[in-house]
Short mmCIF file of C-alpha atoms in Angstrom, two decimals:
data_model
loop_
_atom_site.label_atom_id
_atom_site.label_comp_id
_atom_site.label_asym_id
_atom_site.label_seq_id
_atom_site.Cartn_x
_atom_site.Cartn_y
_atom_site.Cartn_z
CA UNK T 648 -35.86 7.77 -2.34
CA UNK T 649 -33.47 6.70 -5.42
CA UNK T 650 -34.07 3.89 -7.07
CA UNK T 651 -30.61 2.37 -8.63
CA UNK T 652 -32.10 -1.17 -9.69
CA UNK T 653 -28.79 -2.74 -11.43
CA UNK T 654 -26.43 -0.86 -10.18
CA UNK T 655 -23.72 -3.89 -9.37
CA UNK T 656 -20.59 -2.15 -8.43
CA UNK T 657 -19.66 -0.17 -5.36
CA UNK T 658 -21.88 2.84 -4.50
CA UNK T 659 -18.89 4.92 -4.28
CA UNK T 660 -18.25 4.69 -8.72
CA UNK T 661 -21.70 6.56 -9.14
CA UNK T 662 -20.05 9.56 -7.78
CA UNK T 663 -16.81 9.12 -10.02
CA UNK T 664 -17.94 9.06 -13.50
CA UNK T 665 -15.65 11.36 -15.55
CA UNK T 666 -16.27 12.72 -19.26
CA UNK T 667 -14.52 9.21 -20.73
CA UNK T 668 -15.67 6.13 -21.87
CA UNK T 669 -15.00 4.48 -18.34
CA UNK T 670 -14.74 4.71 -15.04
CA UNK T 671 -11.10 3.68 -13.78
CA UNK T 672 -12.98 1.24 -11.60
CA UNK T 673 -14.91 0.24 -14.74
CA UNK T 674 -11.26 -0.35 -16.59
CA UNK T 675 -9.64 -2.19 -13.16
CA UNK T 676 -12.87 -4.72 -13.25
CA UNK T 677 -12.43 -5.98 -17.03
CA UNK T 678 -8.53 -5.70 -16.24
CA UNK T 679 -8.63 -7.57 -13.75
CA UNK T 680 -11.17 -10.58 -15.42
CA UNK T 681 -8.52 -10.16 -17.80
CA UNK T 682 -6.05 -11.19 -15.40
CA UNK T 683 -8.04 -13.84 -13.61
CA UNK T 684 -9.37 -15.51 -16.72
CA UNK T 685 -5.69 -15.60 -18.44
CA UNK T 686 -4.37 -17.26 -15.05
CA UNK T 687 -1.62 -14.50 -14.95
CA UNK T 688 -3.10 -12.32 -11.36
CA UNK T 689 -5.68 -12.62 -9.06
CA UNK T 690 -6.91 -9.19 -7.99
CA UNK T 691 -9.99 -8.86 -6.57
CA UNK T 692 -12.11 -5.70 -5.11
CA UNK T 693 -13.71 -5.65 -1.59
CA UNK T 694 -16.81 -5.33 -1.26
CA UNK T 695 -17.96 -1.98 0.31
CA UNK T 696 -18.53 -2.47 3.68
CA UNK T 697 -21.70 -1.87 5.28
CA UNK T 698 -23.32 -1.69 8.63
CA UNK T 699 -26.48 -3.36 8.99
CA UNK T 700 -29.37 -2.51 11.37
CA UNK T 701 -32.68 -4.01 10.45
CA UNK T 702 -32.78 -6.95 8.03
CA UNK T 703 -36.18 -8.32 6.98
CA UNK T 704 -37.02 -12.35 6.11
CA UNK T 705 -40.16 -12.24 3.78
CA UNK T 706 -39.42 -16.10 3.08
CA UNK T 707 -37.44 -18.37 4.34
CA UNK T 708 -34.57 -18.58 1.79
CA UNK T 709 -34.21 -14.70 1.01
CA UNK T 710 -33.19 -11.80 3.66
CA UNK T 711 -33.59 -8.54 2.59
CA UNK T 712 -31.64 -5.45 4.27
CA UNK T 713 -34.00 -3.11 5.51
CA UNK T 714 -31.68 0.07 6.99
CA UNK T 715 -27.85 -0.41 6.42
CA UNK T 716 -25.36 2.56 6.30
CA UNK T 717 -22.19 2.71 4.27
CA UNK T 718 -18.72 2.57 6.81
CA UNK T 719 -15.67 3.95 5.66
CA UNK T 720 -13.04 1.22 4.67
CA UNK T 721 -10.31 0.42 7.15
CA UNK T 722 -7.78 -0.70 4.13
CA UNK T 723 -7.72 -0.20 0.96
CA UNK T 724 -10.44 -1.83 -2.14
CA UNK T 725 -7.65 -4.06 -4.09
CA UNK T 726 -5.58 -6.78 -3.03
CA UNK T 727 -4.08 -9.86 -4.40
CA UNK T 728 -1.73 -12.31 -5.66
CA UNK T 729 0.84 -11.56 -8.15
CA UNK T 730 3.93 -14.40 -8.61
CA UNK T 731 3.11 -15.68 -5.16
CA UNK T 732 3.84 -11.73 -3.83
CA UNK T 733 0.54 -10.05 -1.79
CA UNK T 734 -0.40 -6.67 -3.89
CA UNK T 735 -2.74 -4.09 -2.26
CA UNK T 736 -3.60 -0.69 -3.81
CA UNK T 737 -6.32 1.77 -3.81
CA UNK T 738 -7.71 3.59 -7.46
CA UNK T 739 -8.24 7.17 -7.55
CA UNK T 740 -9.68 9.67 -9.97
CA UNK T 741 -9.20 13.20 -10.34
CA UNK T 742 -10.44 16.08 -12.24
CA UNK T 743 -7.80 18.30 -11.66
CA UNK T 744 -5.24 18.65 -14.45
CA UNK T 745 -2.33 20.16 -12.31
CA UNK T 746 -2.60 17.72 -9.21
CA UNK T 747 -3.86 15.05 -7.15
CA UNK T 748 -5.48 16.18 -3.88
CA UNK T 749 -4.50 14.27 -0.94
CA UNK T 750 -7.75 14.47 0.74
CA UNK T 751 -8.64 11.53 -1.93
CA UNK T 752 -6.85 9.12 0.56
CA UNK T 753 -7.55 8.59 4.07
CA UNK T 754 -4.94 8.76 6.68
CA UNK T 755 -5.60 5.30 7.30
CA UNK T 756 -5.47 3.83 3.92
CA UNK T 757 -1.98 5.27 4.25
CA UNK T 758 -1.07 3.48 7.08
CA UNK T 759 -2.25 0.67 5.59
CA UNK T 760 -0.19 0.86 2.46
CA UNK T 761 3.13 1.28 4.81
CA UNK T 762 2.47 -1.79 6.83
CA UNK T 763 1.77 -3.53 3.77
CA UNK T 764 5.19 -2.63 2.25
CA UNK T 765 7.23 -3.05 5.98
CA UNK T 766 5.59 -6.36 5.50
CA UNK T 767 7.25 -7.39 1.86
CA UNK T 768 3.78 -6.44 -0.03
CA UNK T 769 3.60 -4.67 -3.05
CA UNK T 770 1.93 -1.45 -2.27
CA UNK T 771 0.41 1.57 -4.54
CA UNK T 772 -1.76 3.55 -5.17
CA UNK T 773 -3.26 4.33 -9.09
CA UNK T 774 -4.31 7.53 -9.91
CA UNK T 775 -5.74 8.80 -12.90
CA UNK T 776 -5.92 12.28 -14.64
CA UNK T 777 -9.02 11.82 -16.15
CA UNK T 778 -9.16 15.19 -18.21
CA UNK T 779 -5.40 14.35 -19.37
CA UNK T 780 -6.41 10.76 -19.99
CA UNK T 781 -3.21 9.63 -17.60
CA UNK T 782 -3.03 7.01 -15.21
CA UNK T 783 -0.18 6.15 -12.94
CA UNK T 784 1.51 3.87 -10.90
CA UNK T 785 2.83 5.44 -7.24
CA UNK T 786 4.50 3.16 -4.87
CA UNK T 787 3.41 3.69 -1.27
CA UNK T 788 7.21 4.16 -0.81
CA UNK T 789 7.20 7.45 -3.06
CA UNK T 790 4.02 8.24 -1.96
CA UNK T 791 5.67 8.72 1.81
CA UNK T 792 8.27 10.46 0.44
CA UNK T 793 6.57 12.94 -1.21
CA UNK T 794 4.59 13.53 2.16
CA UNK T 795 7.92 13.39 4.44
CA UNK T 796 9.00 15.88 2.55
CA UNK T 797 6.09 18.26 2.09
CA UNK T 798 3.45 20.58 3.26
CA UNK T 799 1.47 20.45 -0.10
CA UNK T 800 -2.01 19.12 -0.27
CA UNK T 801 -2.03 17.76 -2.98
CA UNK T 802 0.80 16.07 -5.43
CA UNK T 803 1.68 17.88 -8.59
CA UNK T 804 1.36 15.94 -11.65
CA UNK T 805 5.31 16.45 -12.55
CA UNK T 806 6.12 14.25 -9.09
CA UNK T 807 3.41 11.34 -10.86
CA UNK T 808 5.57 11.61 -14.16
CA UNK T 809 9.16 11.73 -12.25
CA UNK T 810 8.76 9.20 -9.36
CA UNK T 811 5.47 7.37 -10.94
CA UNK T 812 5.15 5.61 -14.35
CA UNK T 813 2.83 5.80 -16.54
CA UNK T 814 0.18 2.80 -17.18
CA UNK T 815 -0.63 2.82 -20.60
CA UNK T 816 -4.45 2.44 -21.99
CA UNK T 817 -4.33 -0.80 -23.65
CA UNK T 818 -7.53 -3.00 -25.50
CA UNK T 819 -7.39 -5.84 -22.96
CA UNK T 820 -5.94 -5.45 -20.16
CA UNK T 821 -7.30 -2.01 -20.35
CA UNK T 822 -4.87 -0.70 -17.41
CA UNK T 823 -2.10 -2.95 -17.36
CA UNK T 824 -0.64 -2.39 -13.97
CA UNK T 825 0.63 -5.79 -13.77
CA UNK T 826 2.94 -4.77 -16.54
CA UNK T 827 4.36 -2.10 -14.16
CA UNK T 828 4.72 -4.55 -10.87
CA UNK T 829 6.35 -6.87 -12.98
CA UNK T 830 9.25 -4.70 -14.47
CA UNK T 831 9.58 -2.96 -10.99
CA UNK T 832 9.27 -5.71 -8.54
CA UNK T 833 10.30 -8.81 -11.34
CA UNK T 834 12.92 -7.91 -13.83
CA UNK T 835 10.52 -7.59 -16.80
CA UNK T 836 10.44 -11.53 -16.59
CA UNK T 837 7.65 -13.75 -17.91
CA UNK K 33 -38.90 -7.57 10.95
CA UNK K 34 -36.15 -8.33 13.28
CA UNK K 35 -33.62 -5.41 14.76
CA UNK K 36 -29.77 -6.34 15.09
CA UNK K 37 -28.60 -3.06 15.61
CA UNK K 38 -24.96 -3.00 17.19
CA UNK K 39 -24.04 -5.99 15.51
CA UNK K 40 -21.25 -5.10 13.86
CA UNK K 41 -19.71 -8.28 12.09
CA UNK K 42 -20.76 -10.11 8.95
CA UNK K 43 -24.58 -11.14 9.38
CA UNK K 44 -23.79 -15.17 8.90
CA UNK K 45 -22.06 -14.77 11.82
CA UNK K 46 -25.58 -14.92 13.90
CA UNK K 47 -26.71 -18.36 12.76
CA UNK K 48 -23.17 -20.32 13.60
CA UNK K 49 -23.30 -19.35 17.32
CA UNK K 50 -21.91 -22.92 18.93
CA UNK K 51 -21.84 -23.80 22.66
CA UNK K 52 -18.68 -22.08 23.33
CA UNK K 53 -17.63 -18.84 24.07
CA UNK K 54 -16.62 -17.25 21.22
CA UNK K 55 -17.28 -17.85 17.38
CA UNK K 56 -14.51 -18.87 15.10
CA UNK K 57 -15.05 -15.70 13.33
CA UNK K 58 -15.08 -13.65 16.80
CA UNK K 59 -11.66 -15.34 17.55
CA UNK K 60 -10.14 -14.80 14.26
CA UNK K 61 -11.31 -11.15 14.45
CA UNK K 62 -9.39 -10.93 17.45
CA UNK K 63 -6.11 -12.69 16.38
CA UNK K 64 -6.03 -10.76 13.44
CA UNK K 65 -5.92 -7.64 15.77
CA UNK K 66 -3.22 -9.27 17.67
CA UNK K 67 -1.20 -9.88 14.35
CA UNK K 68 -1.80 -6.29 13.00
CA UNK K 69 -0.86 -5.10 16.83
CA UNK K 70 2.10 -6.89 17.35
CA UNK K 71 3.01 -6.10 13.41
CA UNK K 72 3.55 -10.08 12.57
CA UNK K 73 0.64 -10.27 9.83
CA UNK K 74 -1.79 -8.36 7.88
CA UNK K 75 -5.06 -10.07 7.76
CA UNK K 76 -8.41 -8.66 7.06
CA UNK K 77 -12.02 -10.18 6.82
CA UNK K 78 -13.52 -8.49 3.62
CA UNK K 79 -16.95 -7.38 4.15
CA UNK K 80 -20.02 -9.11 3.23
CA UNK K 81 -21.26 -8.43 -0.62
CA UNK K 82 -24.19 -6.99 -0.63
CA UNK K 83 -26.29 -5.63 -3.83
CA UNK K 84 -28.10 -2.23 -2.93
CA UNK K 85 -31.56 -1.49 -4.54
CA UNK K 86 -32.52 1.47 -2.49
CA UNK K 87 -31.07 4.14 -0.99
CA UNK K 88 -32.74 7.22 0.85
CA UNK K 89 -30.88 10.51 1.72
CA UNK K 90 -31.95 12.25 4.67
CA UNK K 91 -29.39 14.62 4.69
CA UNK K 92 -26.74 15.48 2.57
CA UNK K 93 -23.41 13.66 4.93
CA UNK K 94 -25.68 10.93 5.09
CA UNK K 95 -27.11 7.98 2.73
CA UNK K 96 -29.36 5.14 4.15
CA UNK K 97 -29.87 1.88 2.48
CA UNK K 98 -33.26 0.96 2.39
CA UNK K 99 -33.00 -2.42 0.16
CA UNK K 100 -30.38 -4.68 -0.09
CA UNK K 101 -29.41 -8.11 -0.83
CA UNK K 102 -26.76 -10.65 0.47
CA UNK K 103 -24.85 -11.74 -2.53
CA UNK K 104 -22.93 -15.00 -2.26
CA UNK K 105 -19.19 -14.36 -2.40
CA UNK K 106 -16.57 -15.03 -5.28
CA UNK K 107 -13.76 -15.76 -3.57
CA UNK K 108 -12.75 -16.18 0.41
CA UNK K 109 -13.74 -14.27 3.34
CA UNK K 110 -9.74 -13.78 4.62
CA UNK K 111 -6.64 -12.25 2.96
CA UNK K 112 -3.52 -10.83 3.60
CA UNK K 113 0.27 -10.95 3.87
CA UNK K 114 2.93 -12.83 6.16
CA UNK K 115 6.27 -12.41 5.31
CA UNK K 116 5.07 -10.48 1.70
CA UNK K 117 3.69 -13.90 0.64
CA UNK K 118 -0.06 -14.01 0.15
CA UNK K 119 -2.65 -15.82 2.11
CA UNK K 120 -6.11 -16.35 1.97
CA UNK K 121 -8.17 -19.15 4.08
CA UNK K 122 -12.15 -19.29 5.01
CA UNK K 123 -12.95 -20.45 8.51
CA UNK K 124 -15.65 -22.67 8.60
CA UNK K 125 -17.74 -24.06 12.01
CA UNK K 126 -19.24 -27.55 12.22
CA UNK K 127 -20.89 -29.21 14.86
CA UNK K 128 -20.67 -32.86 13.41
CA UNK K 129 -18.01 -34.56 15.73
CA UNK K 130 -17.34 -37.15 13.33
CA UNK K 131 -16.52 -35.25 9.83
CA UNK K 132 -16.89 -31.99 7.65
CA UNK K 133 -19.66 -31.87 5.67
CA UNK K 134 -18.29 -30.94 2.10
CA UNK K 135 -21.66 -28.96 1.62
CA UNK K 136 -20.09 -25.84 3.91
CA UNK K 137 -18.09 -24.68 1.28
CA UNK K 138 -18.73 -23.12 -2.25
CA UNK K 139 -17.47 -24.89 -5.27
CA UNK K 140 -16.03 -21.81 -6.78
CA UNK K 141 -14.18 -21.53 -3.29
CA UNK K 142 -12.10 -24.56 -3.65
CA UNK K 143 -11.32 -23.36 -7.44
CA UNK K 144 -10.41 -19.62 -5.72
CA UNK K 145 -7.73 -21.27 -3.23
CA UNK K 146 -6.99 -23.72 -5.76
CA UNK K 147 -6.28 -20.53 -8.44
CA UNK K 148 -4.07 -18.77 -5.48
CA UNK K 149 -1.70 -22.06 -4.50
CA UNK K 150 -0.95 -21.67 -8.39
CA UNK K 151 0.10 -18.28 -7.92
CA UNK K 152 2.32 -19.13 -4.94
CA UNK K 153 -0.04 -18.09 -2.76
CA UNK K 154 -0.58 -19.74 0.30
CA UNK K 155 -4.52 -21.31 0.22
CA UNK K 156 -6.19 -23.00 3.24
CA UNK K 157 -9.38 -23.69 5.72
CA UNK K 158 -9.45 -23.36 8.52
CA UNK K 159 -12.42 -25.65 9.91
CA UNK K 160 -13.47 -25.70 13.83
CA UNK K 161 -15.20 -28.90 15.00
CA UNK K 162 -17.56 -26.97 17.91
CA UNK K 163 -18.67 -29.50 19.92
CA UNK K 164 -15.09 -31.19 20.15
CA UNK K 165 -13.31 -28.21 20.38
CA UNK K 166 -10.85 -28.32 17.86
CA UNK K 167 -9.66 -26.42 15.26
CA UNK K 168 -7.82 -27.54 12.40
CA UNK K 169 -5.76 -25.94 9.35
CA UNK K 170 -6.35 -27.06 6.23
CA UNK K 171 -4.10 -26.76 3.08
CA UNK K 172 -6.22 -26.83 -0.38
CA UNK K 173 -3.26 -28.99 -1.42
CA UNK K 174 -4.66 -31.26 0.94
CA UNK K 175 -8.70 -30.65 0.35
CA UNK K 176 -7.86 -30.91 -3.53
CA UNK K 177 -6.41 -34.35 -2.96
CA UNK K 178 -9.29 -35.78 -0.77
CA UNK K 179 -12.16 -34.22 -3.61
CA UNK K 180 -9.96 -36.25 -6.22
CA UNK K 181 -9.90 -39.10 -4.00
CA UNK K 182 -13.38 -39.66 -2.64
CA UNK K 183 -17.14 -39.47 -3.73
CA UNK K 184 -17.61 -38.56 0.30
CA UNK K 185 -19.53 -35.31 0.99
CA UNK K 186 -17.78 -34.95 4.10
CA UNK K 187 -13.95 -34.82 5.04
CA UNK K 188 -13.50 -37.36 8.19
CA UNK K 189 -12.36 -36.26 11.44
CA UNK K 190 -9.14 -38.59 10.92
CA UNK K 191 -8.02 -36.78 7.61
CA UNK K 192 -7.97 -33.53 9.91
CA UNK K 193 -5.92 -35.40 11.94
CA UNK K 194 -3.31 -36.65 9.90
CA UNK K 195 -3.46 -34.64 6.86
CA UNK K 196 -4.24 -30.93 8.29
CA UNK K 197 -2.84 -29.04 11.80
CA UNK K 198 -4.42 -28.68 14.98
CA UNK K 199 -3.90 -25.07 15.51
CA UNK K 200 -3.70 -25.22 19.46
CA UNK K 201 -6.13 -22.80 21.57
CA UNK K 202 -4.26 -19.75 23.25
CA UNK K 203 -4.89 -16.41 25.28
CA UNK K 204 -3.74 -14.55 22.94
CA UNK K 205 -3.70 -15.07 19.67
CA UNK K 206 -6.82 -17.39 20.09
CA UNK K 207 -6.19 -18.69 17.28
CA UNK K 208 -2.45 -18.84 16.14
CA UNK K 209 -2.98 -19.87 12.46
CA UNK K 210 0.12 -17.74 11.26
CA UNK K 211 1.87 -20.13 13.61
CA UNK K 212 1.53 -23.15 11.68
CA UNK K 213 1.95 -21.26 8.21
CA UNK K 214 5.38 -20.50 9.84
CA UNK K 215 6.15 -23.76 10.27
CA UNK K 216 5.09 -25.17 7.23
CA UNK K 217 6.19 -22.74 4.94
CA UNK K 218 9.32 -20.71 6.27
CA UNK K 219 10.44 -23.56 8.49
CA UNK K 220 9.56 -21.89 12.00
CA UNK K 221 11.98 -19.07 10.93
CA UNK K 222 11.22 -15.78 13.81
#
């Protein structure tokens, strides 16, 4: 048994950690306090869902979970409110330099994505290179494409830098993705 | 120690059974499905928060939590999009017949939905009165102004009735929430 006393964020990040300072869920948490706290987004994650099967009640005002197993998300972990528009993306990592594997993303978290965009959302997906230090920006809508259009299991890093852009690191917001939604979707306005 | 195993919604759920049928969470589940079906709206519950403390792997596909905690939440337990604006609502049970007690929802709730009707989001409650069998929408426009308003720690039936909508029992969606956002918001545009 594994003890991980303090460990607040979703289970899944323990498995993620690449050689850099942060995790890119680490970086979308502080940006998006940033965002919250400076009234200009509110993006929050989901929780990780879990099934519960035995819950105990040692007093009356705290339950503690006695056997619960992890389920696998039916949507994605972000979503939001950006300029009164819903936003909903999921945040990947990868190791590989050359590509991103598409067995990062569930068929359904696809799916997802597309409804969300047939449904005037703002859907994406952000990715980052984490040996190249890059992180990007793909619309669902390129993000079908690419898939429409190929047999490829994964997606090279030159379709991220054509048909993606580029979120730069930043102090505060540390990955400004806002910045990106707002030129794309917004004009660049204020 | 008490076994729920096979129940597969949030665990609050279980202690806001009323004398009806269904739940208000049960029938919101199932509307939801009816919106996501019928491809009118995409509205999800987000799982309950819970902090894990222990975790046991008996095999390597598998992890098991074996301590866990039920964390309040931060924001809302519903979100989505309608028409690619963004909503978010909690749905709250009473059995009072006369009013709401106040007490049934978080502080930093009312400043979430509060936050979101800022953004352009649409904000809301919806709040079922069991034993009278009505169920009412709620904007936070509206909740905001009675807070401000009154020292009462509960909202009157009457204020339901002439500030908020009765959101009218159906087959199918039980309860038609998206309905009333239609009308109040895009002008009962199809």
């Amino acid at each position: 048994m594994q003890n991980i006393k303090g460990a607040r964020s979703s289970f899944r990040s323990i498995n993620t950690y690449a050689n850099r300072g942060m995790t890119l869920e680490a970086d979308l948490e502080a940006s998006n306090t940033f965002y919250l706290v400076n009234d200009i987004a509110i993006v929050h994650k989901k929780p990780t869902p879990i099934t519960i099967s035995k819950v105990d009640y040692p007093s009356r005002v705290q339950a503690v979970i006695k056997e619960g197993y992890f389920r696998t998300p039916s949507t994605t972990d972000y979503n939001g409110v950006y300029k009164g528009k819903y936003i909903d993306f999921d945040a990947k990592e990868t190791k590989s330099k050359t590509s991103f594997p598409l067995e990062n993303i569930h068929p359904h978290q696809i799916k997802h994505l597309e409804n969300i965009a047939r449904h005037g959302g703002i859907g994406f997906l952000i990715v980052r290179f984490t040996l190249l230090n890059k992180t990007f920006f793909l619309s669902i809508e390129k993000l079908s494409e690419f898939m429409n259009n190929n047999k490829r299991k994964s997606i090279p890093l030159d379709y991220f830098e054509k048909e993606g852009h580029i979120i730069n690191d930043k102090y505060n917001p540390r990955v400004d993705y806002i910045e990106v939604i707002n030129n794309l979707y917004f004009g660049g306005r204020k």
